[in-house]
PDB file of C-alpha atoms and ligand atoms in Angstrom:
ATOM      1  CA  MET M   1     -20.342 -25.848  40.136  1.00  0.00           C
ATOM      2  CA  LEU M   2     -17.723 -23.103  40.356  1.00  0.00           C
ATOM      3  CA  ARG M   3     -18.870 -19.844  38.725  1.00  0.00           C
ATOM      4  CA  ILE M   4     -16.362 -17.402  37.260  1.00  0.00           C
ATOM      5  CA  VAL M   5     -17.395 -14.207  35.462  1.00  0.00           C
ATOM      6  CA  CYS M   6     -15.945 -13.668  31.997  1.00  0.00           C
ATOM      7  CA  ALA M   7     -14.389 -10.212  31.667  1.00  0.00           C
ATOM      8  CA  SER M   8     -14.258 -10.226  27.884  1.00  0.00           C
ATOM      9  CA  ALA M   9     -16.836  -8.395  25.781  1.00  0.00           C
ATOM     10  CA  ASN M  10     -15.639  -9.925  22.478  1.00  0.00           C
ATOM     11  CA  ALA M  11     -18.303 -12.517  21.565  1.00  0.00           C
ATOM     12  CA  HIS M  12     -15.903 -14.598  19.429  1.00  0.00           C
ATOM     13  CA  LYS M  13     -13.352 -14.735  22.198  1.00  0.00           C
ATOM     14  CA  VAL M  14     -16.015 -15.591  24.798  1.00  0.00           C
ATOM     15  CA  ALA M  15     -17.165 -18.503  22.623  1.00  0.00           C
ATOM     16  CA  GLU M  16     -13.599 -19.853  22.523  1.00  0.00           C
ATOM     17  CA  MET M  17     -13.141 -19.366  26.262  1.00  0.00           C
ATOM     18  CA  LYS M  18     -16.446 -21.139  26.988  1.00  0.00           C
ATOM     19  CA  ARG M  19     -15.641 -24.209  24.922  1.00  0.00           C
ATOM     20  CA  MET M  20     -12.239 -24.532  26.586  1.00  0.00           C
ATOM     21  CA  MET M  21     -13.351 -24.151  30.223  1.00  0.00           C
ATOM     22  CA  PRO M  22     -12.574 -27.205  32.345  1.00  0.00           C
ATOM     23  CA  ASP M  23     -15.449 -29.374  33.600  1.00  0.00           C
ATOM     24  CA  GLY M  24     -17.061 -28.166  36.805  1.00  0.00           C
ATOM     25  CA  VAL M  25     -16.647 -24.486  35.972  1.00  0.00           C
ATOM     26  CA  GLU M  26     -19.331 -22.233  34.534  1.00  0.00           C
ATOM     27  CA  LEU M  27     -18.154 -19.110  32.729  1.00  0.00           C
ATOM     28  CA  MET M  28     -20.782 -16.453  33.471  1.00  0.00           C
ATOM     29  CA  PRO M  29     -21.360 -13.641  30.950  1.00  0.00           C
ATOM     30  CA  ARG M  30     -19.917 -10.196  31.579  1.00  0.00           C
ATOM     31  CA  PRO M  31     -22.660  -7.993  33.120  1.00  0.00           C
ATOM     32  CA  GLN M  32     -24.371  -5.940  30.413  1.00  0.00           C
ATOM     33  CA  ASP M  33     -24.682  -2.854  32.620  1.00  0.00           C
ATOM     34  CA  LEU M  34     -20.901  -2.647  33.025  1.00  0.00           C
ATOM     35  CA  SER M  35     -19.555   0.061  30.715  1.00  0.00           C
ATOM     36  CA  GLU M  36     -16.641  -0.476  28.346  1.00  0.00           C
ATOM     37  CA  ILE M  37     -13.302  -0.946  30.094  1.00  0.00           C
ATOM     38  CA  GLU M  38     -10.374   1.042  28.689  1.00  0.00           C
ATOM     39  CA  GLU M  39      -7.270  -1.076  28.141  1.00  0.00           C
ATOM     40  CA  THR M  40      -4.623   1.490  29.023  1.00  0.00           C
ATOM     41  CA  ALA M  41      -1.750  -0.703  30.259  1.00  0.00           C
ATOM     42  CA  PRO M  42       1.446  -1.068  28.181  1.00  0.00           C
ATOM     43  CA  THR M  43       1.436  -4.885  28.539  1.00  0.00           C
ATOM     44  CA  LEU M  44      -0.979  -7.774  27.892  1.00  0.00           C
ATOM     45  CA  GLU M  45      -0.703  -8.779  31.535  1.00  0.00           C
ATOM     46  CA  GLY M  46      -1.560  -5.235  32.642  1.00  0.00           C
ATOM     47  CA  ASN M  47      -4.630  -5.095  30.423  1.00  0.00           C
ATOM     48  CA  ALA M  48      -5.807  -8.547  31.533  1.00  0.00           C
ATOM     49  CA  ILE M  49      -5.541  -7.332  35.143  1.00  0.00           C
ATOM     50  CA  ILE M  50      -7.455  -4.100  34.401  1.00  0.00           C
ATOM     51  CA  LYS M  51     -10.336  -6.057  32.828  1.00  0.00           C
ATOM     52  CA  ALA M  52     -10.470  -8.837  35.428  1.00  0.00           C
ATOM     53  CA  VAL M  53     -10.216  -6.488  38.445  1.00  0.00           C
ATOM     54  CA  GLU M  54     -12.988  -4.231  37.132  1.00  0.00           C
ATOM     55  CA  VAL M  55     -15.359  -7.157  36.579  1.00  0.00           C
ATOM     56  CA  ALA M  56     -14.422  -8.976  39.806  1.00  0.00           C
ATOM     57  CA  ASN M  57     -15.088  -5.819  41.836  1.00  0.00           C
ATOM     58  CA  PHE M  58     -18.317  -5.040  39.981  1.00  0.00           C
ATOM     59  CA  CYS M  59     -19.690  -8.558  40.556  1.00  0.00           C
ATOM     60  CA  SER M  60     -17.965  -9.328  43.882  1.00  0.00           C
ATOM     61  CA  GLN M  61     -16.946 -12.614  42.281  1.00  0.00           C
ATOM     62  CA  TRP M  62     -13.946 -14.261  40.647  1.00  0.00           C
ATOM     63  CA  ALA M  63     -13.372 -12.976  37.105  1.00  0.00           C
ATOM     64  CA  LEU M  64     -11.365 -14.300  34.161  1.00  0.00           C
ATOM     65  CA  ALA M  65      -9.883 -11.972  31.523  1.00  0.00           C
ATOM     66  CA  ASP M  66      -7.899 -12.750  28.392  1.00  0.00           C
ATOM     67  CA  ASP M  67      -5.693 -10.211  26.660  1.00  0.00           C
ATOM     68  CA  THR M  68      -4.107 -11.163  23.367  1.00  0.00           C
ATOM     69  CA  GLY M  69      -1.621  -9.551  21.006  1.00  0.00           C
ATOM     70  CA  LEU M  70      -0.151 -10.397  17.614  1.00  0.00           C
ATOM     71  CA  GLU M  71       3.608  -9.726  17.446  1.00  0.00           C
ATOM     72  CA  VAL M  72       5.047  -9.421  13.947  1.00  0.00           C
ATOM     73  CA  ASP M  73       8.851  -9.561  13.699  1.00  0.00           C
ATOM     74  CA  ALA M  74       9.139  -7.443  10.547  1.00  0.00           C
ATOM     75  CA  LEU M  75       7.107  -4.758  12.357  1.00  0.00           C
ATOM     76  CA  HIS M  76       9.356  -4.902  15.465  1.00  0.00           C
ATOM     77  CA  GLY M  77       6.661  -6.653  17.535  1.00  0.00           C
ATOM     78  CA  ALA M  78       3.730  -4.472  16.399  1.00  0.00           C
ATOM     79  CA  PRO M  79       0.769  -4.470  16.675  1.00  0.00           C
ATOM     80  CA  GLY M  80       1.361  -6.320  19.997  1.00  0.00           C
ATOM     81  CA  VAL M  81      -0.592  -4.815  22.859  1.00  0.00           C
ATOM     82  CA  HIS M  82      -2.268  -2.456  20.346  1.00  0.00           C
ATOM     83  CA  SER M  83      -3.633  -5.300  18.179  1.00  0.00           C
ATOM     84  CA  ALA M  84      -7.292  -4.323  18.661  1.00  0.00           C
ATOM     85  CA  ARG M  85      -6.599  -0.676  17.786  1.00  0.00           C
ATOM     86  CA  PHE M  86      -3.982  -1.200  15.050  1.00  0.00           C
ATOM     87  CA  ALA M  87      -5.777   0.697  12.249  1.00  0.00           C
ATOM     88  CA  SER M  88      -7.524   3.202  14.553  1.00  0.00           C
ATOM     89  CA  ASP M  89      -9.123   3.452  18.000  1.00  0.00           C
ATOM     90  CA  ASN M  90     -12.415   2.004  16.745  1.00  0.00           C
ATOM     91  CA  ALA M  91     -10.965  -0.233  14.039  1.00  0.00           C
ATOM     92  CA  THR M  92     -12.855  -3.273  12.805  1.00  0.00           C
ATOM     93  CA  ASP M  93     -11.090  -6.639  12.512  1.00  0.00           C
ATOM     94  CA  SER M  94     -11.144  -6.260   8.749  1.00  0.00           C
ATOM     95  CA  GLU M  95      -9.506  -2.791   8.860  1.00  0.00           C
ATOM     96  CA  ASN M  96      -6.788  -4.176  11.139  1.00  0.00           C
ATOM     97  CA  ARG M  97      -6.113  -7.108   8.797  1.00  0.00           C
ATOM     98  CA  GLU M  98      -6.019  -4.823   5.770  1.00  0.00           C
ATOM     99  CA  LEU M  99      -3.466  -2.524   7.409  1.00  0.00           C
ATOM    100  CA  LEU M 100      -1.358  -5.500   8.478  1.00  0.00           C
ATOM    101  CA  LEU M 101      -1.320  -6.978   4.961  1.00  0.00           C
ATOM    102  CA  SER M 102      -0.418  -3.618   3.441  1.00  0.00           C
ATOM    103  CA  LYS M 103       2.451  -3.070   5.906  1.00  0.00           C
ATOM    104  CA  MET M 104       3.667  -6.612   5.147  1.00  0.00           C
ATOM    105  CA  ALA M 105       3.291  -6.347   1.359  1.00  0.00           C
ATOM    106  CA  HIS M 106       7.031  -6.149   0.639  1.00  0.00           C
ATOM    107  CA  GLU M 107       8.331  -8.079   3.655  1.00  0.00           C
ATOM    108  CA  GLU M 108      10.033 -11.431   3.095  1.00  0.00           C
ATOM    109  CA  VAL M 109      10.442 -12.209   6.818  1.00  0.00           C
ATOM    110  CA  ARG M 110       6.850 -13.017   7.824  1.00  0.00           C
ATOM    111  CA  SER M 111       7.319 -14.656  11.233  1.00  0.00           C
ATOM    112  CA  ALA M 112       4.852 -13.672  13.960  1.00  0.00           C
ATOM    113  CA  ARG M 113       3.233 -14.988  17.090  1.00  0.00           C
ATOM    114  CA  PHE M 114       0.038 -14.675  19.079  1.00  0.00           C
ATOM    115  CA  ARG M 115       0.540 -14.183  22.783  1.00  0.00           C
ATOM    116  CA  THR M 116      -2.292 -14.538  25.315  1.00  0.00           C
ATOM    117  CA  VAL M 117      -2.287 -13.713  29.001  1.00  0.00           C
ATOM    118  CA  VAL M 118      -5.212 -14.901  31.107  1.00  0.00           C
ATOM    119  CA  ALA M 119      -5.811 -13.326  34.522  1.00  0.00           C
ATOM    120  CA  LEU M 120      -7.952 -14.970  37.200  1.00  0.00           C
ATOM    121  CA  VAL M 121      -8.765 -12.374  39.829  1.00  0.00           C
ATOM    122  CA  SER M 122     -10.952 -12.225  42.945  1.00  0.00           C
ATOM    123  CA  SER M 123     -12.711  -9.170  44.394  1.00  0.00           C
ATOM    124  CA  LYS M 124     -10.446  -9.611  47.429  1.00  0.00           C
ATOM    125  CA  GLY M 125      -7.310  -8.982  45.394  1.00  0.00           C
ATOM    126  CA  ASP M 126      -6.112 -12.544  44.659  1.00  0.00           C
ATOM    127  CA  MET M 127      -4.453 -12.731  41.223  1.00  0.00           C
ATOM    128  CA  HIS M 128      -3.308 -15.696  39.149  1.00  0.00           C
ATOM    129  CA  PHE M 129      -2.066 -15.937  35.575  1.00  0.00           C
ATOM    130  CA  VAL M 130      -1.622 -18.442  32.769  1.00  0.00           C
ATOM    131  CA  SER M 131      -0.285 -17.609  29.327  1.00  0.00           C
ATOM    132  CA  GLY M 132       0.169 -19.162  25.897  1.00  0.00           C
ATOM    133  CA  VAL M 133       2.154 -18.432  22.733  1.00  0.00           C
ATOM    134  CA  CYS M 134       1.513 -19.653  19.197  1.00  0.00           C
ATOM    135  CA  GLU M 135       4.346 -19.196  16.670  1.00  0.00           C
ATOM    136  CA  GLY M 136       3.443 -18.708  13.035  1.00  0.00           C
ATOM    137  CA  SER M 137       3.628 -16.428  10.031  1.00  0.00           C
ATOM    138  CA  ILE M 138       1.597 -13.759   8.284  1.00  0.00           C
ATOM    139  CA  ALA M 139      -0.052 -14.946   5.052  1.00  0.00           C
ATOM    140  CA  ARG M 140       0.238 -12.884   1.834  1.00  0.00           C
ATOM    141  CA  SER M 141      -3.563 -12.588   1.628  1.00  0.00           C
ATOM    142  CA  GLU M 142      -6.636 -13.591   3.623  1.00  0.00           C
ATOM    143  CA  SER M 143      -7.818 -17.220   3.582  1.00  0.00           C
ATOM    144  CA  GLY M 144     -10.721 -18.848   5.371  1.00  0.00           C
ATOM    145  CA  VAL M 145     -13.947 -17.678   6.961  1.00  0.00           C
ATOM    146  CA  ASN M 146     -13.869 -19.198  10.462  1.00  0.00           C
ATOM    147  CA  GLY M 147     -12.621 -17.539  13.631  1.00  0.00           C
ATOM    148  CA  PHE M 148     -12.185 -13.803  14.073  1.00  0.00           C
ATOM    149  CA  GLY M 149      -9.645 -11.003  14.366  1.00  0.00           C
ATOM    150  CA  TYR M 150      -6.405 -11.826  12.554  1.00  0.00           C
ATOM    151  CA  ASP M 151      -7.260 -15.547  12.079  1.00  0.00           C
ATOM    152  CA  SER M 152      -7.538 -15.334   8.280  1.00  0.00           C
ATOM    153  CA  VAL M 153      -3.988 -13.934   7.930  1.00  0.00           C
ATOM    154  CA  PHE M 154      -2.203 -16.088  10.538  1.00  0.00           C
ATOM    155  CA  ILE M 155      -0.654 -19.460   9.661  1.00  0.00           C
ATOM    156  CA  PRO M 156       0.436 -21.388  12.779  1.00  0.00           C
ATOM    157  CA  SER M 157       3.871 -23.041  12.391  1.00  0.00           C
ATOM    158  CA  ALA M 158       2.674 -26.292  13.967  1.00  0.00           C
ATOM    159  CA  GLY M 159      -0.152 -26.642  11.434  1.00  0.00           C
ATOM    160  CA  ASP M 160      -0.293 -27.774   7.809  1.00  0.00           C
ATOM    161  CA  GLY M 161      -0.091 -24.391   6.085  1.00  0.00           C
ATOM    162  CA  ARG M 162      -3.714 -23.361   6.583  1.00  0.00           C
ATOM    163  CA  THR M 163      -4.639 -20.163   8.408  1.00  0.00           C
ATOM    164  CA  PHE M 164      -6.575 -20.391  11.672  1.00  0.00           C
ATOM    165  CA  ALA M 165      -9.631 -19.219   9.728  1.00  0.00           C
ATOM    166  CA  GLU M 166      -9.420 -22.338   7.516  1.00  0.00           C
ATOM    167  CA  MET M 167      -9.458 -24.650  10.544  1.00  0.00           C
ATOM    168  CA  SER M 168     -12.292 -26.100  12.621  1.00  0.00           C
ATOM    169  CA  ASP M 169     -12.755 -24.809  16.184  1.00  0.00           C
ATOM    170  CA  LEU M 170     -11.065 -27.913  17.562  1.00  0.00           C
ATOM    171  CA  GLU M 171      -8.089 -27.659  15.200  1.00  0.00           C
ATOM    172  CA  LYS M 172      -7.533 -24.021  16.231  1.00  0.00           C
ATOM    173  CA  ASP M 173      -7.923 -24.768  19.959  1.00  0.00           C
ATOM    174  CA  VAL M 174      -5.256 -27.508  19.834  1.00  0.00           C
ATOM    175  CA  LEU M 175      -2.664 -25.162  18.295  1.00  0.00           C
ATOM    176  CA  SER M 176      -3.663 -21.735  19.515  1.00  0.00           C
ATOM    177  CA  HIS M 177      -2.181 -19.355  22.065  1.00  0.00           C
ATOM    178  CA  ARG M 178      -5.523 -19.355  23.919  1.00  0.00           C
ATOM    179  CA  GLY M 179      -5.721 -23.135  23.808  1.00  0.00           C
ATOM    180  CA  LYS M 180      -2.247 -23.375  25.335  1.00  0.00           C
ATOM    181  CA  ALA M 181      -3.136 -20.894  28.081  1.00  0.00           C
ATOM    182  CA  PHE M 182      -6.447 -22.596  28.874  1.00  0.00           C
ATOM    183  CA  ALA M 183      -4.795 -26.026  28.980  1.00  0.00           C
ATOM    184  CA  GLN M 184      -3.122 -24.818  32.190  1.00  0.00           C
ATOM    185  CA  LEU M 185      -6.415 -23.825  33.842  1.00  0.00           C
ATOM    186  CA  PRO M 186      -7.310 -27.218  35.381  1.00  0.00           C
ATOM    187  CA  GLU M 187      -4.026 -27.224  37.274  1.00  0.00           C
ATOM    188  CA  LEU M 188      -4.491 -23.584  38.358  1.00  0.00           C
ATOM    189  CA  LEU M 189      -8.113 -24.134  39.449  1.00  0.00           C
ATOM    190  CA  ALA M 190      -7.082 -27.234  41.353  1.00  0.00           C
ATOM    191  CA  ARG M 191      -4.511 -25.172  43.232  1.00  0.00           C
ATOM    192  CA  VAL M 192      -6.784 -22.186  43.898  1.00  0.00           C
ATOM    193  CA  PHE M 193     -10.157 -23.880  44.505  1.00  0.00           C
ATOM    194  CA  GLY M 194      -9.212 -27.484  45.167  1.00  0.00           C
ATOM    195  CA  LEU M 195     -11.015 -28.684  42.024  1.00  0.00           C
ATOM    196  CA  PRO M 196     -10.056 -32.098  40.614  1.00  0.00           C
ATOM    197  CA  THR M 197      -7.679 -31.865  37.626  1.00  0.00           C
ATOM    198  CA  THR M 198      -9.502 -34.507  35.542  1.00  0.00           C
TER     199      THR M 198
HETATM  200  P1  LIG O   1      -8.060  -8.315  22.782  1.00  0.00           P
HETATM  201  O1  LIG O   1      -7.285  -9.280  23.579  1.00  0.00           O
HETATM  202  O2  LIG O   1      -9.529  -8.566  22.867  1.00  0.00           O
HETATM  203  O3  LIG O   1      -7.678  -6.889  23.126  1.00  0.00           O
HETATM  204  O4  LIG O   1      -7.710  -8.576  21.268  1.00  0.00           O
HETATM  205  C1  LIG O   1      -6.646  -7.948  20.597  1.00  0.00           C
HETATM  206  C2  LIG O   1      -6.811  -8.085  19.115  1.00  0.00           C
HETATM  207  O5  LIG O   1      -6.360  -9.366  18.712  1.00  0.00           O
HETATM  208  C3  LIG O   1      -8.225  -7.908  18.558  1.00  0.00           C
HETATM  209  O6  LIG O   1      -8.119  -7.248  17.328  1.00  0.00           O
HETATM  210  C4  LIG O   1      -8.699  -9.321  18.358  1.00  0.00           C
HETATM  211  O7  LIG O   1      -9.626  -9.411  17.301  1.00  0.00           O
HETATM  212  C5  LIG O   1      -7.404 -10.038  18.034  1.00  0.00           C
HETATM  213  N1  LIG O   1      -7.412 -11.423  18.514  1.00  0.00           N
HETATM  214  C6  LIG O   1      -7.534 -11.834  19.804  1.00  0.00           C
HETATM  215  N2  LIG O   1      -7.503 -13.173  19.860  1.00  0.00           N
HETATM  216  C7  LIG O   1      -7.383 -13.601  18.577  1.00  0.00           C
HETATM  217  C8  LIG O   1      -7.339 -14.895  18.000  1.00  0.00           C
HETATM  218  O8  LIG O   1      -7.412 -15.940  18.663  1.00  0.00           O
HETATM  219  N3  LIG O   1      -7.218 -14.946  16.665  1.00  0.00           N
HETATM  220  C9  LIG O   1      -7.144 -13.820  15.884  1.00  0.00           C
HETATM  221  N4  LIG O   1      -7.203 -12.595  16.376  1.00  0.00           N
HETATM  222  C10 LIG O   1      -7.325 -12.485  17.722  1.00  0.00           C
END
């Protein structure tokens, strides 16, 4: 069994990452004694690297980090890399959603996308990336109770009009940015570790 340490501290995100890991790979929890990692890079890729490098070095193991942003066209790509801190530095998901809906209140163009970059990094400096994009739109109000973050205000274009928060885990994984990024992991792990792709 190949063990990779998860660099994310977001329990919802970790749950999604765990259920999408390919067979033969165990996603180990982020060490609890590792302090919070500041995401100071101006790009998703940069922040994924910061998180994965810190954890890989701390554990002397391979680490996997996901950094995700919501890009809203009417807001010129915001909140983007600042999605977690949209309303304030310590904003809750609900405060971020509320601010987004208020900024979008009078906008007719509601197109948006989630973008995820996943970094797989070793303590020796090896670095690999996969990424995924999910096109969609911002709802006029919140719907649904599943998922996390902006799920209750995001309607994926490839779906049936429901928000991610109205979908089952499996329905979200099939359409989501993270699902698309993780679908490329078997091929990447096969290349890096010689794991079978099936
Ligand atoms: P980060 O990648 O953990 O920095 O997340 C950035 C922000 O996007 C946070 O506010 C998350 O709650 C939110 N977010 C990340 N992934 C998702 C998702 O799959 N659905 C909805 N919101 C998400």
